[in-house]
PDB file of C-alpha atoms in Angstrom:
ATOM      1  CA  MET B   1    -179.129  48.599 151.460  1.00  0.00           C
ATOM      2  CA  LYS B   2    -180.251  46.423 154.269  1.00  0.00           C
ATOM      3  CA  SER B   3    -182.623  44.391 152.273  1.00  0.00           C
ATOM      4  CA  ILE B   4    -180.407  42.949 150.562  1.00  0.00           C
ATOM      5  CA  GLN B   5    -177.941  42.331 152.986  1.00  0.00           C
ATOM      6  CA  GLU B   6    -180.499  40.381 154.472  1.00  0.00           C
ATOM      7  CA  ALA B   7    -181.570  38.363 151.377  1.00  0.00           C
ATOM      8  CA  GLU B   8    -177.184  37.942 150.712  1.00  0.00           C
ATOM      9  CA  LYS B   9    -177.624  35.987 154.097  1.00  0.00           C
ATOM     10  CA  LYS B  10    -180.805  34.479 153.262  1.00  0.00           C
ATOM     11  CA  ILE B  11    -178.615  32.680 150.456  1.00  0.00           C
ATOM     12  CA  SER B  12    -175.868  32.489 152.736  1.00  0.00           C
ATOM     13  CA  GLN B  13    -177.397  30.038 155.237  1.00  0.00           C
ATOM     14  CA  CYS B  14    -179.700  28.559 152.195  1.00  0.00           C
ATOM     15  CA  GLU B  15    -176.326  27.125 150.336  1.00  0.00           C
ATOM     16  CA  HIS B  16    -175.068  26.032 153.534  1.00  0.00           C
ATOM     17  CA  VAL B  17    -178.178  23.479 154.352  1.00  0.00           C
ATOM     18  CA  PHE B  18    -177.656  22.582 151.007  1.00  0.00           C
ATOM     19  CA  GLN B  19    -174.088  21.206 151.106  1.00  0.00           C
ATOM     20  CA  LYS B  20    -174.702  19.871 154.666  1.00  0.00           C
ATOM     21  CA  GLN B  21    -177.933  17.659 152.622  1.00  0.00           C
ATOM     22  CA  GLU B  22    -175.892  16.945 150.126  1.00  0.00           C
ATOM     23  CA  GLN B  23    -173.045  15.314 152.070  1.00  0.00           C
ATOM     24  CA  LEU B  24    -175.922  13.364 154.280  1.00  0.00           C
ATOM     25  CA  SER B  25    -177.563  11.626 150.948  1.00  0.00           C
ATOM     26  CA  GLN B  26    -173.473  11.403 149.750  1.00  0.00           C
ATOM     27  CA  SER B  27    -173.024   9.017 153.230  1.00  0.00           C
ATOM     28  CA  ILE B  28    -176.129   6.867 153.385  1.00  0.00           C
ATOM     29  CA  LEU B  29    -175.677   5.530 149.672  1.00  0.00           C
ATOM     30  CA  THR B  30    -172.233   3.658 151.043  1.00  0.00           C
ATOM     31  CA  SER B  31    -170.903   1.237 148.992  1.00  0.00           C
ATOM     32  CA  SER B  32    -172.640  -1.544 150.526  1.00  0.00           C
ATOM     33  CA  LEU B  33    -176.048  -0.402 150.222  1.00  0.00           C
ATOM     34  CA  VAL B  34    -174.702  -0.255 146.819  1.00  0.00           C
ATOM     35  CA  ASP B  35    -173.814  -3.535 146.095  1.00  0.00           C
ATOM     36  CA  ILE B  36    -176.812  -4.849 147.870  1.00  0.00           C
ATOM     37  CA  LEU B  37    -178.934  -3.074 145.190  1.00  0.00           C
ATOM     38  CA  TYR B  38    -176.734  -4.050 142.244  1.00  0.00           C
ATOM     39  CA  ARG B  39    -177.338  -7.969 143.420  1.00  0.00           C
ATOM     40  CA  ARG B  40    -181.244  -7.153 143.966  1.00  0.00           C
ATOM     41  CA  TYR B  41    -181.487  -6.045 140.195  1.00  0.00           C
ATOM     42  CA  GLU B  42    -179.113  -8.844 139.451  1.00  0.00           C
ATOM     43  CA  LEU B  43    -181.384 -11.117 140.859  1.00  0.00           C
ATOM     44  CA  CYS B  44    -184.370  -9.841 139.139  1.00  0.00           C
ATOM     45  CA  LYS B  45    -183.041  -9.236 135.877  1.00  0.00           C
ATOM     46  CA  ARG B  46    -182.329 -12.872 136.433  1.00  0.00           C
ATOM     47  CA  LYS B  47    -185.898 -13.749 137.837  1.00  0.00           C
ATOM     48  CA  LEU B  48    -186.965 -12.382 134.556  1.00  0.00           C
ATOM     49  CA  ASP B  49    -185.226 -14.072 132.419  1.00  0.00           C
ATOM     50  CA  CYS B  50    -186.836 -16.979 133.488  1.00  0.00           C
ATOM     51  CA  THR B  51    -190.198 -15.995 133.127  1.00  0.00           C
ATOM     52  CA  GLU B  52    -189.631 -15.265 130.085  1.00  0.00           C
ATOM     53  CA  GLN B  53    -187.752 -18.408 128.877  1.00  0.00           C
ATOM     54  CA  PHE B  54    -191.001 -20.263 130.618  1.00  0.00           C
ATOM     55  CA  ARG B  55    -193.119 -18.337 128.465  1.00  0.00           C
ATOM     56  CA  LEU B  56    -190.965 -19.593 125.476  1.00  0.00           C
TER      57      LEU B  56
END
């Protein structure tokens, strides 16, 4: 019985830690960071398009 309670307590602690990590990861990817990443993606895409046209 005691081991079941200890296991439940450990599971609860792990869930709490997981929730904290989720909140941290969501706050790291702010909209400005996503915007910067999107701009870089678009820039790389344009460079690739130019490179492909040059080869043709």
